[in-house]
């Protein structure tokens, strides 16, 4: 007897422990006794490397090289999940990405992932999987009551039911439906994904998707032409189906040829090979996504879990193979019914027996390979049912020779319902399902023919044609997806292109490789390897088994396994007028499950066409959408998470703010301190303190985020006159002027102080976050409208750290700094008057100082090189100590400007406000013929005297008006909405004045000074406010001008 | 995911390096124009199914605005050219004619 | 029309559902109709339905070049809310929302309107102010909406990460009676009801020309022949420029691709619709369990129904930041639709320079939620020449500078 | 004046490639007519290098000149000399329509060296880093994940990366993530 390959290494003790504890031993024995592992076969598994895993808490063992699916099968775990709608027990149907049933919750905690396909999950040590969509357990699921009611729940039943009474949908019906649908559990809401992800850009001449023999053949031809080639294979292993399907390539076994092709490709410098990397989608202009799973087979090993390749290829070869179609007979969803090719895979690749007595049903020759494989592995083939009256070709002869009982013109009437296959009723294919014989079997292999995987071909608009002989859609070479140059950029190769026979596949793939290489600009020669396989008889399209099955059979014949769509559902949809394939899909949910109809689409189409009395090509297909197979959201997001979710812009003093209590406010990608909060203080208290201190002593504001643009050239003045509503060309050198910018649509878009630096140079300040936008705005006009004007613009925002030194003691502070440095810029009123600027040194720092004020106080904005910003800030803080200097944040800035009646872009403006609304007519030049926005402001609605205009607002009791409140007018409008006559744009408590102050836009406002208007709050209170002048503080402007 | 070749720096820029700037060759109407002229200038766009001329800025690159001739139903690009012109250059128009005989767009054909 | 009900389903079950009749007839076009609606999407079918229901006009054809409900109606993220800022928007979206409430009963078709609530997250001070302003406006507009604090947001959306490192949630604008509906069912329900009123829904019938005489519309040419009409309504998102050109006028719209995606289905984990505008992502969970996610629009004219993938990336990373569990879900399917965008991103429901020819277009990214209100207003405008709901949405507003700009309150128009 | 500070004070990380903040670098934005003899002379005087070809950088012993756009160059000079050199350029070009601005403090500069350098950038920039596609002396302005950046490659296969100062930390973190020791792609 062979010693069991799985020595007790993983069973709890070390491998040389002679006495594992009794419980473990018992478990182990149980596992072994249930194993369906075959003694031989299993080319992908390494029997010297057993791997422990758990399924629904039960410990099981598999081998390195297993998928979770093959390991479950080897542990005789036939039942793997429950279906979406009827909660029917389901087993494995397929062996790859097309599997609809075997979806599990994988992993735990911050590495849990729902809906993972067992067939594409490589087994690893410690894997823990849970089956889905059942309660309380997989074996006993109360949801199966839906199955009993299936007759009452046909396609679209919910559109016809649950209509009355109205509240029941939201409160009763919908919650129940939602809970019973939904498949896997949601990941824990409080945990963050433990893994990281990344992207990678890659450029190549030819991208080959698929590492089967067709992909490798195409890659060889393309690579030999000198083209830069990238080959993607979704599985861990190369070679695709060929090693399982047999035949000979260049006189050798396919496996050997694959190895040699790989060696050859690996040796070529112009070739990159990636396995575990799926071609997920094809997009315009040669863009393709590769989805590389780096650590899914070994979680937690460090490094990114998935890498998304953003590929630009001149040409894309889709060598994505073909997928076998199920046959539609009653009970085709019972666990143990499997695609014939999948069954062959499980035997050959993983050495697992899906059963001991198998019925094979087919309409083509390929399933004979399965029968022969099973036979060879010692598994009894009870019957081979061939729907074709004359049966198959050479393979049939071989099968009969080996003693396999082949019956032609036969099919399956039904498989007995249950959690596994027990009995199979056999009937004439061309009948209504009257059973002629019932055989005992524990598995069924079915083959309804093959459909090329045309997804990637179709994603970007490639069209399909119907192939009558093979009864499938294949890429129409005349109508490929078109690239940037208007020519095709995708070439299908091998069975993805239609050919199924090995020799044809290789020849077609070589042609495809050559075609792609040539289209990418290389000279290529299509020299295929020679493939030899047995001749096959033509397949026979079979869309229903038996062909004239009665309704009770059709209601049990599944098309879409996961979404529980049956033949009868599609027929019902057609009967009710859902004739378009898109209607049928949506009405029945056919093909909308997580397998996206890889198994069900063509079968469903055929049933629909038949129901409509139409031909399949006339019915057409639904649109194929990316991705080919679901890809992780993590991979799509890439590296952008946590700290690097988005760029965070920092001023040179950012770290100081952070260390000194900054309560941050996001402004674009910048962070600005909202206030500097001290220990024991609330944010609100901090704001009050900052305001009072700045008004009484001196405050510092980090104004570095304000945009600073240098505009220079002989035409700069003329240009700025177009950009601003004001006249900037007449500004004198050394002076500053507050300027407004509008969009061409007339609305106020930005403001800031403009300084004239010299004869042909201006410096324009923008709002925080406005720098890039306004810079782009200027460049746009300069490059696309006035390209003959001589103006250069440079954005110097980040070159400078800018500090506003504000308050009655600001000058004293600067003078002290100068004194300490032994001299510096004269900052007296005479030397540097209000609205002027000067270059020089303050406290030893080279700087430019502007006498401008946004607070109404004596104020200097001082710009130093960014590299000196922190040092300058430190110097101001140190020297200012005796004057009570404090930093202040944006909220203090906002309140102080509101006290002064200064407008704020984004508060008083919202993209619908023109300068005229804000009483800013003084800043709109009447002398200029033109500026951006001028013509727009002449339109009828813009000159309407009823436009709301800026005023100040004060509540009668000194309280603060609610933010965003609207002023009530009389009556209602034609739609029954209460009329409004204005709104609050800014509202604050002013600690300076000890009361609430607000600004707002009010209809005829400036003419209604003193009137009291009402603002209904959302709290049930109506606030009364008096219309007042918007300047609440220092109306004469004496303080800023001292 | 378009690729457009910047005519200034030659980079075959992918869309994320570019900023789309709407229809090309607009004639600006300012003060003195009629309401209709101004309205059409600001809001009336060709929005064709087929050949279109549009503005792009190589924003994550050389920063220059340029023009592209592109088909809106296939995303085929016929060519890119300087923004400092008020009409598509002849070689661009010829390139389009070769692919889309009989095309027209505003006054151009 | 046979009524739908649980009893009807049970009765049919006993005879294997062989007795169901067609949901809508499949007629050949007549020579003449009182009204032709071009476009059998949600808006077009709703227009026809309310023409019949509210005005008794049933000699109506709805022409569709593809299959009904196959445009943006069948490819949007199904969000329904009405807490818009500006009066005209609030009026029409609230009309629509209130019609959704009774739509299943009205149409005898379960459109699965699910008033599960919609939250728009405020993640900057600017958004906080914008949404408070909207709440004030809504109170006067008769739209029920409410500003809520972060703790309440977390209660409603347990999967949210309130303290995201970048944009902590500062609160939200909550509309409890907003929600979602089954998009296809809205089109199918209207189609079935229109058909039952005797209207002809003619699919696979493309309009190839618009005929007019003396500045007045008289009919259309189609791939199924010429058809006369007294009045013509154009309700063809993604094609309105094309169609208006046939009628001899232009529209201030541009067509761009808008994308959406869904995750694989999971058990219920989010009962409300969440929109996070600062980071550009919105998400709800369908009754099937899929997380339905809306992406952004491309900046360039596009008729391919395929958008650029970087918008998907932007949306997904925003959602991962807002709902960390999303990271371990998988994208099942992505798709695109063509939306028409106007100069102020608000729609046009308007008379046109051609007499008796009306247009309903430019819904941008927000059309689904408006369907019944839009159909109601368009029907009223076509039947009577005047509709208070449509008044401000006239295409003349662009000339006057009288825009309806919803972007002003930090919100976006979807 | 105090000692000037660069954005990240010489931060360093070694993974798939070595990332180093390069400290202060004198940088001048020069806009003007690149074909003008006066300009070419002034550039040579400031940097010792000639005006480069499109998307190239010209390096001399004392400085370098990078092609930014058809009317813009980036001049690299010693940090200590940048103020004077900017003034000298302005002087030399006073008769022309030109603009010279010191932007040394507006930027951060990183070097990225080692065998994995091309791959690290390939994760975050939509640029072909194949040795045949990106060569020493090539200069490229592009997008680095979500920010604008520019870089060039020197003869020692070291990339020099320039980004805005405000996003220096973001770029450094981004490069660190891309250079994670267990994230080798292995294609270059």
CSV table of C-alpha atoms in Angstrom, one decimal, chain A residues 84 87 103 106 109-117 133-134 150-154 157-167 169-171 173-175 177-195 197 199 201 282-284 287 289 291 296 305 308 310 459-461 482 551-552 555 562-563 572 574-580 582-583 585-589 591-596 625-627 629-648 665-666 668-669 671 674 745 747 891 894 906-907 909-912 939-942 947 962-968 973-980 983-985 988 1016-1018, chain C residues 3-7 9-24 26 67-71 73-75 85-92 98 101-102 104-106 108-117 123-126 128-129 132-137 139-143 145 147 154 158-161 163-168 176-177 180 182-185 188 203-204 259 261-272 278-280 285-291 293 302 304-310 312-314 316-321 324-336 343 386-390 392 398-403 405 407-409:
chain,number,residue,atom,x,y,z
A,84,UNK,CA,-29.4,33.2,-5.0
A,87,UNK,CA,-31.4,28.6,-2.0
A,103,UNK,CA,-18.4,31.1,-4.0
A,106,UNK,CA,-12.5,33.6,2.4
A,109,UNK,CA,-11.1,39.8,10.1
A,110,UNK,CA,-9.3,42.4,8.1
A,111,UNK,CA,-8.5,39.9,5.4
A,112,UNK,CA,-12.0,38.6,4.9
A,113,UNK,CA,-13.3,38.6,1.4
A,114,UNK,CA,-16.8,37.6,0.4
A,115,UNK,CA,-17.8,35.8,-2.9
A,116,UNK,CA,-14.4,34.4,-3.6
A,117,UNK,CA,-14.5,31.7,-6.3
A,133,UNK,CA,-26.2,32.4,1.4
A,134,UNK,CA,-27.7,30.0,3.9
A,150,UNK,CA,-40.4,28.2,-6.9
A,151,UNK,CA,-43.5,27.8,-9.0
A,152,UNK,CA,-44.9,31.0,-7.4
A,153,UNK,CA,-41.7,32.8,-7.9
A,154,UNK,CA,-41.1,32.9,-11.7
A,157,UNK,CA,-42.7,37.9,-10.0
A,158,UNK,CA,-41.8,40.9,-7.8
A,159,UNK,CA,-42.9,43.3,-10.5
A,160,UNK,CA,-46.4,41.8,-10.2
A,161,UNK,CA,-46.6,41.4,-6.5
A,162,UNK,CA,-46.0,43.4,-3.3
A,163,UNK,CA,-47.9,46.3,-4.8
A,164,UNK,CA,-50.4,46.8,-2.0
A,165,UNK,CA,-50.5,48.1,0.6
A,166,UNK,CA,-48.0,50.8,-0.2
A,167,UNK,CA,-45.9,50.9,3.1
A,169,UNK,CA,-42.8,47.3,0.3
A,170,UNK,CA,-40.4,49.4,2.3
A,171,UNK,CA,-41.0,47.9,5.6
A,173,UNK,CA,-41.3,42.9,1.5
A,174,UNK,CA,-38.1,44.6,0.6
A,175,UNK,CA,-36.2,43.8,3.8
A,177,UNK,CA,-36.0,40.1,-0.2
A,178,UNK,CA,-32.8,41.9,0.5
A,179,UNK,CA,-31.8,39.5,3.3
A,180,UNK,CA,-32.5,36.4,1.3
A,181,UNK,CA,-30.6,37.7,-1.7
A,182,UNK,CA,-27.1,39.2,-1.4
A,183,UNK,CA,-24.8,36.1,-1.4
A,184,UNK,CA,-21.7,36.7,0.9
A,185,UNK,CA,-21.4,38.5,4.1
A,186,UNK,CA,-20.2,42.1,4.2
A,187,UNK,CA,-16.6,42.6,5.5
A,188,UNK,CA,-16.5,44.0,9.0
A,189,UNK,CA,-17.5,47.6,9.0
A,190,UNK,CA,-15.0,48.7,11.6
A,191,UNK,CA,-11.9,47.0,10.1
A,192,UNK,CA,-9.6,48.5,7.5
A,193,UNK,CA,-8.2,46.2,4.8
A,194,UNK,CA,-4.9,44.9,6.1
A,195,UNK,CA,-3.5,44.7,2.6
A,197,UNK,CA,-2.4,47.5,-3.6
A,199,UNK,CA,-0.7,50.1,-10.1
A,201,UNK,CA,2.1,51.3,-16.1
A,282,UNK,CA,-9.9,46.4,-22.9
A,283,UNK,CA,-10.5,50.0,-23.3
A,284,UNK,CA,-10.2,52.7,-26.0
A,287,UNK,CA,-5.6,50.6,-23.0
A,289,UNK,CA,-6.1,46.3,-17.5
A,291,UNK,CA,-5.2,42.2,-12.6
A,296,UNK,CA,-3.7,35.7,-2.7
A,305,UNK,CA,-1.9,42.0,-2.5
A,308,UNK,CA,-3.3,46.5,-11.4
A,310,UNK,CA,-2.4,49.8,-16.8
A,459,UNK,CA,-15.3,45.3,-24.3
A,460,UNK,CA,-14.3,48.1,-26.7
A,461,UNK,CA,-16.8,47.6,-29.5
A,482,UNK,CA,-11.0,50.4,-33.5
A,551,UNK,CA,-43.1,22.3,-18.8
A,552,UNK,CA,-42.3,20.5,-15.5
A,555,UNK,CA,-39.0,24.5,-14.9
A,562,UNK,CA,-26.3,31.4,-9.5
A,563,UNK,CA,-29.3,33.6,-10.3
A,572,UNK,CA,-42.1,33.4,-19.9
A,574,UNK,CA,-40.5,36.2,-24.3
A,575,UNK,CA,-44.2,35.5,-23.9
A,576,UNK,CA,-44.7,38.7,-22.0
A,577,UNK,CA,-43.1,40.9,-24.6
A,578,UNK,CA,-39.6,41.1,-23.3
A,579,UNK,CA,-38.3,40.4,-26.7
A,580,UNK,CA,-35.0,42.3,-26.7
A,582,UNK,CA,-31.5,43.2,-22.9
A,583,UNK,CA,-35.1,43.1,-21.7
A,585,UNK,CA,-31.7,39.6,-19.3
A,586,UNK,CA,-33.0,42.3,-17.0
A,587,UNK,CA,-36.5,40.7,-16.5
A,588,UNK,CA,-35.1,37.3,-15.7
A,589,UNK,CA,-31.7,38.4,-14.3
A,591,UNK,CA,-26.4,36.5,-16.9
A,592,UNK,CA,-26.3,39.2,-14.2
A,593,UNK,CA,-24.8,37.1,-11.5
A,594,UNK,CA,-21.2,37.3,-10.4
A,595,UNK,CA,-20.2,34.9,-13.3
A,596,UNK,CA,-21.8,37.4,-15.7
A,625,UNK,CA,-18.8,44.9,-19.9
A,626,UNK,CA,-15.5,44.9,-18.1
A,627,UNK,CA,-14.1,43.3,-16.1
A,629,UNK,CA,-14.0,38.5,-13.9
A,630,UNK,CA,-14.6,40.5,-10.8
A,631,UNK,CA,-11.5,42.5,-9.6
A,632,UNK,CA,-10.9,43.9,-6.2
A,633,UNK,CA,-11.9,47.4,-5.4
A,634,UNK,CA,-8.6,47.6,-3.5
A,635,UNK,CA,-6.7,47.0,-6.7
A,636,UNK,CA,-8.7,49.6,-8.5
A,637,UNK,CA,-8.0,52.2,-5.8
A,638,UNK,CA,-4.3,51.3,-5.9
A,639,UNK,CA,-1.9,53.0,-3.7
A,640,UNK,CA,-4.2,55.9,-2.9
A,641,UNK,CA,-5.3,55.2,0.6
A,642,UNK,CA,-4.6,56.6,4.0
A,643,UNK,CA,-1.8,59.1,4.0
A,644,UNK,CA,-1.6,59.2,0.2
A,645,UNK,CA,-5.3,59.0,-0.5
A,646,UNK,CA,-4.9,62.5,-1.9
A,647,UNK,CA,-2.0,64.9,-1.9
A,648,UNK,CA,-2.0,67.1,1.2
A,665,UNK,CA,-9.8,73.0,7.8
A,666,UNK,CA,-9.4,71.5,4.4
A,668,UNK,CA,-8.7,72.4,-1.6
A,669,UNK,CA,-5.8,70.1,-1.0
A,671,UNK,CA,-4.9,72.3,5.2
A,674,UNK,CA,-9.2,76.9,11.5
A,745,UNK,CA,-20.5,84.2,-18.0
A,747,UNK,CA,-20.1,85.7,-12.4
A,891,UNK,CA,-12.3,81.4,11.3
A,894,UNK,CA,-13.5,85.2,8.4
A,906,UNK,CA,-17.3,81.2,-1.7
A,907,UNK,CA,-19.4,82.8,1.0
A,909,UNK,CA,-20.4,84.4,-4.0
A,910,UNK,CA,-21.5,81.0,-5.2
A,911,UNK,CA,-21.1,81.1,-8.9
A,912,UNK,CA,-24.5,83.0,-9.4
A,939,UNK,CA,-28.0,90.4,-20.3
A,940,UNK,CA,-31.5,91.1,-19.2
A,941,UNK,CA,-31.5,89.0,-16.0
A,942,UNK,CA,-28.1,90.5,-15.0
A,947,UNK,CA,-31.6,91.1,-8.2
A,962,UNK,CA,-28.7,80.8,11.1
A,963,UNK,CA,-26.3,80.0,8.3
A,964,UNK,CA,-27.9,79.9,4.9
A,965,UNK,CA,-31.3,81.1,6.1
A,966,UNK,CA,-33.7,82.6,3.5
A,967,UNK,CA,-35.7,85.7,4.0
A,968,UNK,CA,-39.5,85.2,3.6
A,973,UNK,CA,-45.1,80.9,-6.4
A,974,UNK,CA,-46.8,79.0,-9.1
A,975,UNK,CA,-45.4,75.8,-7.7
A,976,UNK,CA,-46.7,76.4,-4.2
A,977,UNK,CA,-43.2,77.3,-2.8
A,978,UNK,CA,-43.0,80.1,-0.4
A,979,UNK,CA,-41.6,83.2,-2.0
A,980,UNK,CA,-38.2,84.4,-0.7
A,983,UNK,CA,-30.7,85.0,2.1
A,984,UNK,CA,-27.9,85.0,4.6
A,985,UNK,CA,-24.4,84.6,3.1
A,988,UNK,CA,-21.0,85.0,12.9
A,1016,UNK,CA,-37.5,81.2,9.2
A,1017,UNK,CA,-35.0,78.8,10.7
A,1018,UNK,CA,-35.1,75.0,10.4
C,3,UNK,CA,-54.1,43.4,-13.2
C,4,UNK,CA,-51.0,42.2,-11.4
C,5,UNK,CA,-51.3,40.9,-7.9
C,6,UNK,CA,-50.2,38.1,-5.6
C,7,UNK,CA,-53.5,36.3,-6.4
C,9,UNK,CA,-49.4,35.2,-9.7
C,10,UNK,CA,-50.8,32.3,-7.7
C,11,UNK,CA,-53.5,31.6,-10.2
C,12,UNK,CA,-51.0,31.6,-13.0
C,13,UNK,CA,-48.7,29.4,-11.1
C,14,UNK,CA,-51.2,26.7,-11.2
C,15,UNK,CA,-51.2,26.7,-15.0
C,16,UNK,CA,-47.4,27.1,-15.3
C,17,UNK,CA,-47.7,30.9,-16.0
C,18,UNK,CA,-49.0,30.2,-19.5
C,19,UNK,CA,-51.7,32.8,-19.2
C,20,UNK,CA,-49.7,36.0,-18.8
C,21,UNK,CA,-50.4,38.4,-21.6
C,22,UNK,CA,-47.8,40.7,-23.2
C,23,UNK,CA,-46.8,43.6,-21.0
C,24,UNK,CA,-47.1,45.9,-24.0
C,26,UNK,CA,-45.9,45.5,-30.4
C,67,UNK,CA,-35.5,48.9,-27.1
C,68,UNK,CA,-37.7,50.7,-24.6
C,69,UNK,CA,-35.9,51.8,-21.4
C,70,UNK,CA,-32.6,51.0,-23.0
C,71,UNK,CA,-30.9,54.3,-22.7
C,73,UNK,CA,-33.2,54.7,-17.7
C,74,UNK,CA,-31.6,51.3,-17.8
C,75,UNK,CA,-28.1,52.3,-16.9
C,85,UNK,CA,-31.4,74.1,-3.7
C,86,UNK,CA,-33.0,76.3,-6.4
C,87,UNK,CA,-36.8,76.7,-6.5
C,88,UNK,CA,-37.4,75.3,-10.0
C,89,UNK,CA,-35.3,72.2,-9.3
C,90,UNK,CA,-36.8,71.6,-5.9
C,91,UNK,CA,-40.3,71.9,-7.5
C,92,UNK,CA,-39.9,69.4,-10.3
C,98,UNK,CA,-44.0,62.4,-4.6
C,101,UNK,CA,-44.3,57.2,-3.8
C,102,UNK,CA,-47.5,56.0,-5.4
C,104,UNK,CA,-46.4,51.1,-8.1
C,105,UNK,CA,-50.1,51.5,-7.2
C,106,UNK,CA,-50.8,54.0,-10.0
C,108,UNK,CA,-50.2,48.5,-11.0
C,109,UNK,CA,-46.5,47.5,-11.5
C,110,UNK,CA,-44.1,47.2,-8.6
C,111,UNK,CA,-41.3,49.7,-9.4
C,112,UNK,CA,-39.9,48.9,-6.0
C,113,UNK,CA,-39.7,52.5,-4.9
C,114,UNK,CA,-37.7,52.2,-1.7
C,115,UNK,CA,-37.8,55.4,0.3
C,116,UNK,CA,-34.8,54.3,2.3
C,117,UNK,CA,-33.3,57.8,2.7
C,123,UNK,CA,-16.9,67.0,4.6
C,124,UNK,CA,-15.8,70.6,4.4
C,125,UNK,CA,-17.0,73.7,6.1
C,126,UNK,CA,-18.1,74.9,2.7
C,128,UNK,CA,-21.7,72.3,5.8
C,129,UNK,CA,-22.8,75.8,4.9
C,132,UNK,CA,-27.6,74.2,5.8
C,133,UNK,CA,-28.6,76.7,3.1
C,134,UNK,CA,-30.3,73.9,1.2
C,135,UNK,CA,-32.1,72.8,4.3
C,136,UNK,CA,-33.4,76.3,4.8
C,137,UNK,CA,-34.5,76.6,1.2
C,139,UNK,CA,-38.2,74.1,4.3
C,140,UNK,CA,-39.8,77.0,2.3
C,141,UNK,CA,-40.2,74.9,-0.8
C,142,UNK,CA,-42.2,72.2,1.0
C,143,UNK,CA,-39.4,69.7,0.6
C,145,UNK,CA,-35.0,67.4,4.4
C,147,UNK,CA,-29.4,68.6,8.5
C,154,UNK,CA,-23.0,56.8,11.7
C,158,UNK,CA,-22.8,51.9,10.1
C,159,UNK,CA,-20.2,51.1,7.5
C,160,UNK,CA,-19.0,54.7,7.2
C,161,UNK,CA,-15.7,55.8,8.5
C,163,UNK,CA,-13.0,60.1,11.0
C,164,UNK,CA,-11.4,59.6,7.7
C,165,UNK,CA,-7.9,61.0,7.9
C,166,UNK,CA,-8.5,63.5,5.1
C,167,UNK,CA,-12.1,64.6,5.2
C,168,UNK,CA,-13.9,63.8,8.5
C,176,UNK,CA,-35.6,60.4,4.7
C,177,UNK,CA,-38.2,60.0,1.9
C,180,UNK,CA,-34.1,54.2,-5.0
C,182,UNK,CA,-36.0,49.6,-9.8
C,183,UNK,CA,-35.0,51.5,-12.9
C,184,UNK,CA,-36.1,49.0,-15.6
C,185,UNK,CA,-39.5,48.6,-13.9
C,188,UNK,CA,-41.7,48.8,-18.1
C,203,UNK,CA,-39.5,49.9,-30.9
C,204,UNK,CA,-36.8,49.5,-33.5
C,259,UNK,CA,-20.0,55.8,-15.8
C,261,UNK,CA,-20.3,50.2,-11.5
C,262,UNK,CA,-21.6,47.6,-9.2
C,263,UNK,CA,-19.8,45.3,-6.8
C,264,UNK,CA,-20.6,41.6,-6.3
C,265,UNK,CA,-23.7,41.2,-4.2
C,266,UNK,CA,-23.3,41.0,-0.4
C,267,UNK,CA,-25.8,40.7,2.4
C,268,UNK,CA,-27.5,44.0,3.4
C,269,UNK,CA,-25.0,46.3,5.0
C,270,UNK,CA,-26.1,49.8,4.0
C,271,UNK,CA,-29.8,50.7,4.1
C,272,UNK,CA,-29.5,54.2,2.8
C,278,UNK,CA,-16.1,66.3,-1.7
C,279,UNK,CA,-14.4,63.0,-2.7
C,280,UNK,CA,-16.8,62.4,-5.7
C,285,UNK,CA,-27.0,48.8,-2.1
C,286,UNK,CA,-29.5,47.2,-4.5
C,287,UNK,CA,-32.1,44.7,-3.4
C,288,UNK,CA,-29.9,42.1,-4.9
C,289,UNK,CA,-27.1,43.1,-2.6
C,290,UNK,CA,-24.8,44.8,-5.1
C,291,UNK,CA,-23.2,48.0,-4.1
C,293,UNK,CA,-21.7,53.1,-7.4
C,302,UNK,CA,-18.5,61.1,-26.6
C,304,UNK,CA,-19.6,55.5,-27.4
C,305,UNK,CA,-21.2,54.7,-24.0
C,306,UNK,CA,-17.7,53.9,-22.8
C,307,UNK,CA,-16.0,56.2,-20.4
C,308,UNK,CA,-12.4,56.5,-19.2
C,309,UNK,CA,-11.3,54.2,-16.5
C,310,UNK,CA,-9.5,56.8,-14.4
C,312,UNK,CA,-13.7,54.6,-12.0
C,313,UNK,CA,-10.4,54.6,-10.1
C,314,UNK,CA,-11.2,58.0,-8.6
C,316,UNK,CA,-13.5,53.7,-6.0
C,317,UNK,CA,-10.7,55.2,-4.0
C,318,UNK,CA,-13.0,57.8,-2.6
C,319,UNK,CA,-15.4,55.1,-1.5
C,320,UNK,CA,-12.7,53.0,0.1
C,321,UNK,CA,-11.7,56.1,2.1
C,324,UNK,CA,-13.1,51.0,4.3
C,325,UNK,CA,-14.9,47.7,3.9
C,326,UNK,CA,-15.4,48.4,0.2
C,327,UNK,CA,-11.7,47.7,-0.3
C,328,UNK,CA,-12.3,44.0,0.0
C,329,UNK,CA,-15.3,43.8,-2.3
C,330,UNK,CA,-14.9,43.2,-6.0
C,331,UNK,CA,-16.1,45.2,-9.0
C,332,UNK,CA,-18.5,43.0,-10.9
C,333,UNK,CA,-19.4,45.2,-13.8
C,334,UNK,CA,-18.8,48.7,-15.1
C,335,UNK,CA,-20.7,50.5,-17.8
C,336,UNK,CA,-21.3,53.9,-19.3
C,343,UNK,CA,-24.6,75.3,-19.8
C,386,UNK,CA,-47.9,76.2,-20.3
C,387,UNK,CA,-46.5,74.4,-17.3
C,388,UNK,CA,-45.4,76.1,-14.1
C,389,UNK,CA,-43.0,73.2,-13.4
C,390,UNK,CA,-41.4,73.6,-16.7
C,392,UNK,CA,-38.0,78.1,-15.6
C,398,UNK,CA,-29.5,81.0,-21.4
C,399,UNK,CA,-30.1,84.1,-23.5
C,400,UNK,CA,-31.4,86.0,-20.5
C,401,UNK,CA,-28.6,84.8,-18.1
C,402,UNK,CA,-31.2,83.3,-15.8
C,403,UNK,CA,-29.5,80.1,-14.9
C,405,UNK,CA,-27.3,76.4,-11.0
C,407,UNK,CA,-23.6,73.4,-8.0
C,408,UNK,CA,-23.6,76.5,-5.9
C,409,UNK,CA,-24.5,74.8,-2.6
